[in-house]
Coordinates of C-alpha atoms (C1' of nucleotides) in Angstrom, one line a residue:
Chain T
X1 CA -116.3 38.2 -104.9
X2 CA -114.8 35.4 -103.3
X3 CA -112.8 34.2 -105.9
X4 CA -109.1 32.6 -106.2
X5 CA -107.3 33.9 -109.2
X6 CA -106.8 31.6 -112.3
X7 CA -103.0 31.8 -111.4
X8 CA -103.2 30.3 -108.2
X9 CA -105.9 27.3 -110.2
X10 CA -103.0 27.1 -112.7
X11 CA -100.5 26.5 -109.9
X12 CA -102.5 24.2 -107.9
X13 CA -103.0 21.6 -110.9
X14 CA -99.0 22.4 -111.9
X15 CA -97.8 21.0 -108.3
X16 CA -100.6 18.3 -108.5
X17 CA -98.9 17.5 -111.8
X18 CA -95.6 17.4 -111.1
X19 CA -96.2 15.3 -107.8
X20 CA -98.3 12.9 -109.8
X21 CA -95.3 12.2 -111.8
X22 CA -93.2 11.4 -109.0
X23 CA -91.5 15.0 -109.3
X24 CA -90.1 13.7 -112.3
X25 CA -89.1 17.5 -113.9
X26 CA -91.7 18.4 -115.7
X27 CA -92.0 21.7 -118.2
X28 CA -94.2 24.7 -118.9
X29 CA -95.2 23.9 -122.0
X30 CA -96.1 19.7 -121.3
X31 CA -98.5 21.3 -118.4
X32 CA -99.4 23.6 -120.2
X33 CA -100.5 21.7 -123.5
X34 CA -101.4 18.8 -120.9
X35 CA -104.3 20.8 -118.9
X36 CA -104.9 23.7 -121.9
X37 CA -103.8 26.6 -119.8
X38 CA -102.0 29.7 -122.0
X39 CA -98.1 28.9 -121.8
X40 CA -96.7 32.4 -121.2
X41 CA -99.3 32.4 -118.1
X42 CA -98.3 29.5 -116.7
X43 CA -94.5 30.4 -117.4
X44 CA -95.1 33.1 -114.8
X45 CA -96.7 31.3 -112.3
X46 CA -94.1 29.2 -112.6
X47 CA -91.3 31.4 -111.9
X48 CA -93.1 32.8 -108.9
X49 CA -93.5 29.7 -107.6
X50 CA -89.7 28.8 -108.1
X51 CA -89.0 32.1 -106.7
X52 CA -91.2 31.9 -103.1
X53 CA -89.0 28.1 -102.9
X54 CA -92.3 25.5 -103.4
X55 CA -90.2 24.3 -106.5
X56 CA -87.0 24.5 -107.8
X57 CA -86.1 25.3 -111.6
X58 CA -83.6 24.0 -113.9
X59 CA -82.2 26.5 -116.5
X60 CA -81.7 25.9 -120.2
X61 CA -82.5 22.6 -122.7
X62 CA -83.5 20.0 -120.3
X63 CA -84.7 22.2 -117.9
X64 CA -88.0 22.8 -115.8
X65 CA -89.3 22.0 -112.7
X66 CA -89.6 19.8 -109.6
X67 CA -91.3 20.3 -106.9
X68 CA -89.0 21.6 -103.7
X69 CA -90.9 19.2 -100.9
X70 CA -93.6 16.9 -100.9
X71 CA -97.2 17.8 -101.9
X72 CA -98.7 17.1 -98.2
X73 CA -95.6 19.8 -97.1
X74 CA -97.3 22.1 -99.6
X75 CA -100.6 24.6 -98.2
X76 CA -103.0 26.2 -100.3
X77 CA -102.1 29.0 -98.3
X78 CA -98.2 28.7 -99.7
X79 CA -99.2 28.8 -103.1
X80 CA -101.8 31.7 -103.0
X81 CA -98.9 33.6 -100.6
X82 CA -95.9 32.8 -103.4
X83 CA -97.9 33.8 -106.3
X84 CA -100.5 37.1 -105.2
X85 CA -97.0 38.2 -103.4
X86 CA -99.8 38.9 -100.0
X87 CA -101.8 36.9 -97.8
X88 CA -105.2 37.3 -99.0
X89 CA -107.3 39.9 -97.4
X90 CA -111.3 40.1 -97.4
X91 CA -110.8 43.8 -97.7
X92 CA -108.2 46.1 -98.3
X93 CA -108.1 47.5 -94.7
X94 CA -106.8 44.2 -93.5
X95 CA -102.9 43.4 -93.2
X96 CA -101.6 47.1 -94.5
X97 CA -100.1 49.4 -93.0
X98 CA -101.3 52.5 -94.7
X99 CA -104.6 52.4 -94.4
X100 CA -106.6 54.4 -97.3
X101 CA -110.3 52.8 -96.8
X102 CA -112.7 55.8 -96.9
X103 CA -114.3 54.5 -94.1
X104 CA -112.2 52.9 -91.8
X105 CA -112.0 55.4 -89.3
X106 CA -115.8 55.2 -88.7
X107 CA -115.8 51.1 -89.6
X108 CA -117.4 49.3 -87.4
X109 CA -116.8 45.3 -89.3
X110 CA -112.8 46.0 -88.7
X111 CA -112.7 43.2 -86.5
X112 CA -115.7 41.1 -87.1
X113 CA -113.4 40.8 -90.8
X114 CA -110.4 40.3 -89.3
X115 CA -112.2 37.1 -87.5
X116 CA -113.1 36.0 -90.5
X117 CA -109.7 36.8 -92.3
X118 CA -108.5 34.4 -89.8
X119 CA -110.4 31.8 -90.4
X120 CA -110.1 31.6 -94.1
X121 CA -106.4 31.5 -93.0
X122 CA -106.1 28.6 -91.3
X123 CA -108.9 26.9 -94.1
X124 CA -105.9 27.5 -96.6
X125 CA -103.2 26.6 -94.5
X126 CA -104.4 23.9 -92.7
X127 CA -105.3 22.5 -96.6
X128 CA -102.1 21.0 -98.0
X129 CA -102.0 20.8 -102.0
X130 CA -102.3 17.1 -102.2
X131 CA -105.6 16.6 -100.4
X132 CA -107.7 14.5 -102.5
X133 CA -111.8 14.6 -100.8
Chain C
X1 CA -108.3 38.0 -104.7
X2 CA -110.9 36.5 -102.2
X3 CA -112.2 40.0 -101.5
X4 CA -115.5 40.6 -100.1
X5 CA -117.3 43.2 -102.6
X6 CA -117.8 46.7 -101.0
X7 CA -121.3 45.7 -101.6
X8 CA -121.4 43.2 -98.6
X9 CA -119.0 45.2 -96.6
X10 CA -121.4 48.3 -96.7
X11 CA -124.1 45.9 -96.1
X12 CA -122.6 44.3 -93.0
X13 CA -121.8 47.7 -91.5
X14 CA -125.5 48.8 -92.1
X15 CA -126.8 45.9 -90.4
X16 CA -124.6 46.6 -87.9
X17 CA -125.4 50.1 -87.6
X18 CA -129.1 49.4 -87.1
X19 CA -128.6 46.3 -84.4
X20 CA -126.3 49.2 -82.5
X21 CA -129.4 51.6 -82.2
X22 CA -131.5 48.8 -80.6
X23 CA -133.6 48.4 -83.9
X24 CA -135.0 51.6 -84.4
X25 CA -135.6 52.4 -88.2
X26 CA -132.8 53.9 -89.7
X27 CA -132.4 55.7 -92.9
X28 CA -129.5 55.5 -95.9
X29 CA -128.9 59.3 -95.8
X30 CA -128.1 59.1 -92.2
X31 CA -126.1 55.1 -92.5
X32 CA -124.2 56.9 -95.8
X33 CA -122.9 60.4 -93.6
X34 CA -122.3 58.4 -90.5
X35 CA -120.0 56.3 -92.6
X36 CA -118.8 57.9 -95.4
X37 CA -120.5 55.6 -97.7
X38 CA -121.8 56.6 -101.3
X39 CA -125.8 56.8 -100.7
X40 CA -126.8 55.5 -103.9
X41 CA -125.0 52.5 -103.5
X42 CA -125.7 52.1 -100.3
X43 CA -129.0 52.3 -101.1
X44 CA -129.1 49.5 -104.1
X45 CA -127.5 47.3 -101.4
X46 CA -130.6 48.1 -98.5
X47 CA -132.5 47.3 -101.3
X48 CA -131.1 43.8 -101.9
X49 CA -131.5 43.3 -98.2
X50 CA -135.2 44.4 -98.1
X51 CA -135.7 42.2 -101.1
X52 CA -134.0 39.4 -99.2
X53 CA -136.0 39.8 -96.2
X54 CA -132.8 40.3 -93.8
X55 CA -134.3 43.6 -92.9
X56 CA -137.9 45.5 -93.2
X57 CA -138.0 48.4 -94.9
X58 CA -140.5 51.2 -94.9
X59 CA -141.8 53.4 -97.4
X60 CA -142.7 57.3 -97.1
X61 CA -141.6 60.1 -95.5
X62 CA -140.0 58.9 -91.9
X63 CA -139.5 55.8 -94.1
X64 CA -136.2 53.8 -93.2
X65 CA -135.3 50.1 -92.3
X66 CA -135.4 47.5 -89.4
X67 CA -133.9 44.5 -88.7
X68 CA -136.1 41.4 -90.0
X69 CA -134.6 39.6 -87.2
X70 CA -132.0 39.7 -84.2
X71 CA -128.6 40.2 -86.0
X72 CA -127.2 37.3 -84.5
X73 CA -129.6 35.3 -86.6
X74 CA -128.4 36.8 -89.1
X75 CA -125.1 35.1 -91.0
X76 CA -122.3 36.6 -93.2
X77 CA -123.9 33.7 -95.4
X78 CA -127.0 35.6 -95.6
X79 CA -125.6 39.0 -96.3
X80 CA -123.5 37.5 -99.1
X81 CA -126.2 35.8 -100.7
X82 CA -128.7 38.4 -100.4
X83 CA -126.7 40.4 -102.0
X84 CA -124.6 39.3 -104.5
X85 CA -127.4 37.1 -105.8
X86 CA -125.7 33.9 -105.2
X87 CA -123.3 31.5 -103.4
X88 CA -119.7 32.4 -103.2
X89 CA -117.5 30.1 -105.6
X90 CA -114.2 30.1 -105.5
X91 CA -114.0 29.1 -108.6
X92 CA -116.1 29.5 -111.5
X93 CA -116.7 25.7 -112.4
X94 CA -118.4 25.2 -108.6
X95 CA -121.5 25.4 -108.1
X96 CA -122.8 25.8 -112.0
X97 CA -124.8 22.9 -114.2
X98 CA -122.9 24.9 -117.4
X99 CA -119.0 23.8 -117.0
X100 CA -117.4 26.8 -119.1
X101 CA -113.7 26.7 -117.9
X102 CA -111.2 25.6 -120.5
X103 CA -109.2 23.1 -118.3
X104 CA -112.6 21.4 -116.6
X105 CA -111.8 18.3 -118.5
X106 CA -108.4 18.1 -117.4
X107 CA -108.8 19.6 -114.1
X108 CA -106.9 17.7 -111.1
X109 CA -108.1 20.6 -108.5
X110 CA -112.0 20.4 -109.1
X111 CA -112.3 18.3 -106.0
X112 CA -109.7 20.0 -103.5
X113 CA -111.8 23.7 -104.5
X114 CA -114.9 21.9 -103.4
X115 CA -113.2 20.7 -100.3
X116 CA -112.0 24.2 -99.6
X117 CA -115.5 25.7 -101.2
X118 CA -116.8 23.6 -98.5
X119 CA -115.1 24.7 -95.9
X120 CA -115.3 28.5 -96.1
X121 CA -118.8 28.5 -96.7
X122 CA -118.8 26.6 -93.4
X123 CA -117.1 29.7 -91.6
X124 CA -119.4 32.1 -93.3
X125 CA -122.6 30.5 -92.5
X126 CA -121.8 30.2 -88.8
X127 CA -120.3 33.7 -88.5
X128 CA -123.5 36.0 -87.5
X129 CA -123.3 39.5 -87.4
X130 CA -123.2 40.3 -84.6
X131 CA -120.3 38.4 -83.7
X132 CA -117.6 41.3 -82.2
X133 CA -114.2 39.4 -81.6
Chain X
dA1 C1' -69.4 27.9 -132.1
dA2 C1' -73.8 27.4 -133.5
dC3 C1' -78.5 25.9 -132.3
dA4 C1' -82.5 24.4 -130.0
dT5 C1' -85.3 24.2 -126.0
dA6 C1' -85.7 25.6 -121.4
dT7 C1' -86.6 29.3 -118.0
dC8 C1' -86.7 34.5 -116.8
dC9 C1' -89.0 38.8 -116.8
dG10 C1' -91.0 43.4 -117.5
dA11 C1' -94.2 46.0 -120.8
dC12 C1' -98.2 45.8 -122.6
dT13 C1' -103.2 44.9 -124.3
dG14 C1' -108.4 44.1 -123.7
dG15 C1' -112.1 42.8 -121.5
dA16 C1' -115.1 42.0 -117.8
dA17 C1' -116.8 42.8 -113.1
dA18 C1' -116.9 46.1 -109.5
dA19 C1' -118.2 50.9 -107.4
dG20 C1' -120.2 54.4 -108.1
dT21 C1' -123.3 58.2 -110.9
dC22 C1' -128.1 59.7 -113.1
dC23 C1' -132.7 60.1 -113.3
dT24 C1' -137.3 59.2 -112.4
dA25 C1' -141.1 56.6 -110.1
dT26 C1' -143.2 55.6 -106.1
dT27 C1' -145.1 55.8 -101.5
dT28 C1' -146.6 58.7 -97.4
dA29 C1' -146.5 61.4 -92.8
dT30 C1' -147.5 66.0 -92.6
Chain H
dA1 C1' -149.1 70.3 -101.9
dT2 C1' -145.0 69.0 -99.7
dA3 C1' -141.2 67.0 -98.6
dA4 C1' -138.7 62.8 -97.3
dA5 C1' -138.2 58.9 -97.8
dT6 C1' -138.0 54.1 -100.8
dA7 C1' -137.5 51.2 -105.6
dG8 C1' -134.8 50.8 -109.6
dG9 C1' -133.6 50.7 -114.7
dA10 C1' -130.0 52.9 -117.3
dC11 C1' -125.6 54.5 -117.3
dT12 C1' -120.7 55.5 -116.4
dT13 C1' -116.1 55.1 -114.6
dT14 C1' -112.7 52.5 -113.1
dT15 C1' -109.8 48.9 -111.5
dC16 C1' -108.1 44.7 -111.7
dC17 C1' -107.0 40.1 -113.9
dA18 C1' -106.0 37.2 -117.8
dG19 C1' -103.9 37.1 -121.3
dT20 C1' -100.0 38.1 -125.1
dC21 C1' -95.8 40.1 -126.8
dG22 C1' -90.7 40.9 -126.7
dG23 C1' -86.3 40.4 -125.8
dA24 C1' -82.7 38.2 -122.4
dT25 C1' -80.4 34.6 -119.9
dA26 C1' -79.3 29.7 -119.2
dT27 C1' -77.6 24.9 -120.8
dG28 C1' -77.2 20.3 -123.6
dT29 C1' -76.6 18.6 -128.1
dT30 C1' -74.4 18.6 -132.5

DNA sequence: AACATATCCGACTGGAAAAGTCCTATTTAT
DNA sequence: ATAAATAGGACTTTTCCAGTCGGATATGTT
């Protein structure tokens, strides 16, 4: 409950890794080995980040990835959004056009949930990948 | 991802329902029918809320539940904590003594995650069930 | 041209967690 | 006694996520 997916975790790790090397080109293999992340899974994450223009990809031998912008310009929200394909939603009734929830019509917590949702979005949008406690 | 569980949703709905009736005694059957929630599931949620002293239970015929304190004294965090049995954790490495995460030793996002975690807890603790947008 | 090493991408599988069901015991007002 | 409520353990079903597999495409090196 309320967990980030592994994909998002791996994405954050990868972005921070590339940033830590001064935005040199990095490969999936290199990152996966360094952090003990399943290669194929990380590969998919990187592909999504590239598609979402958070990172650049370079194909072919000597290929790899660099950041598309500085790490302090990449929010946690950017990463979540690009990897998951949707805004994070604490309940299925939020952020959808189709309302498939069986409770929907009688639901008394839609509005409160929206408020929670809004606050979470603030948290994730305001935090950049570069931030370290 | 980052979803509240149905149990928590149902718990919030139930609490707001009881509060809306001026803290009259309410039954599982009544609430389940009113909001189209599976009876047995709601029953378990209510039992947990009662055990966690968020609501009072009255057994026997004419029994049911009332709030143990005013709705503006019940935070979302209270409900999550009591129903889930743990604090919400956005990653398994947080809030545990055993570190079972394969990435743990090389993980560069532990600290940032802790910061996110802290902010989420603030959001959930500061919001009371009574709040309506 | 051939090869090695990358990214790209869809389909599939297994397992864990969440959602929901079932059954029985206990309590209590009538 | 009976009916209506909570209490609670055991179970099944469903859904989602992590991880795997196979093959296609791109590109630098030899």
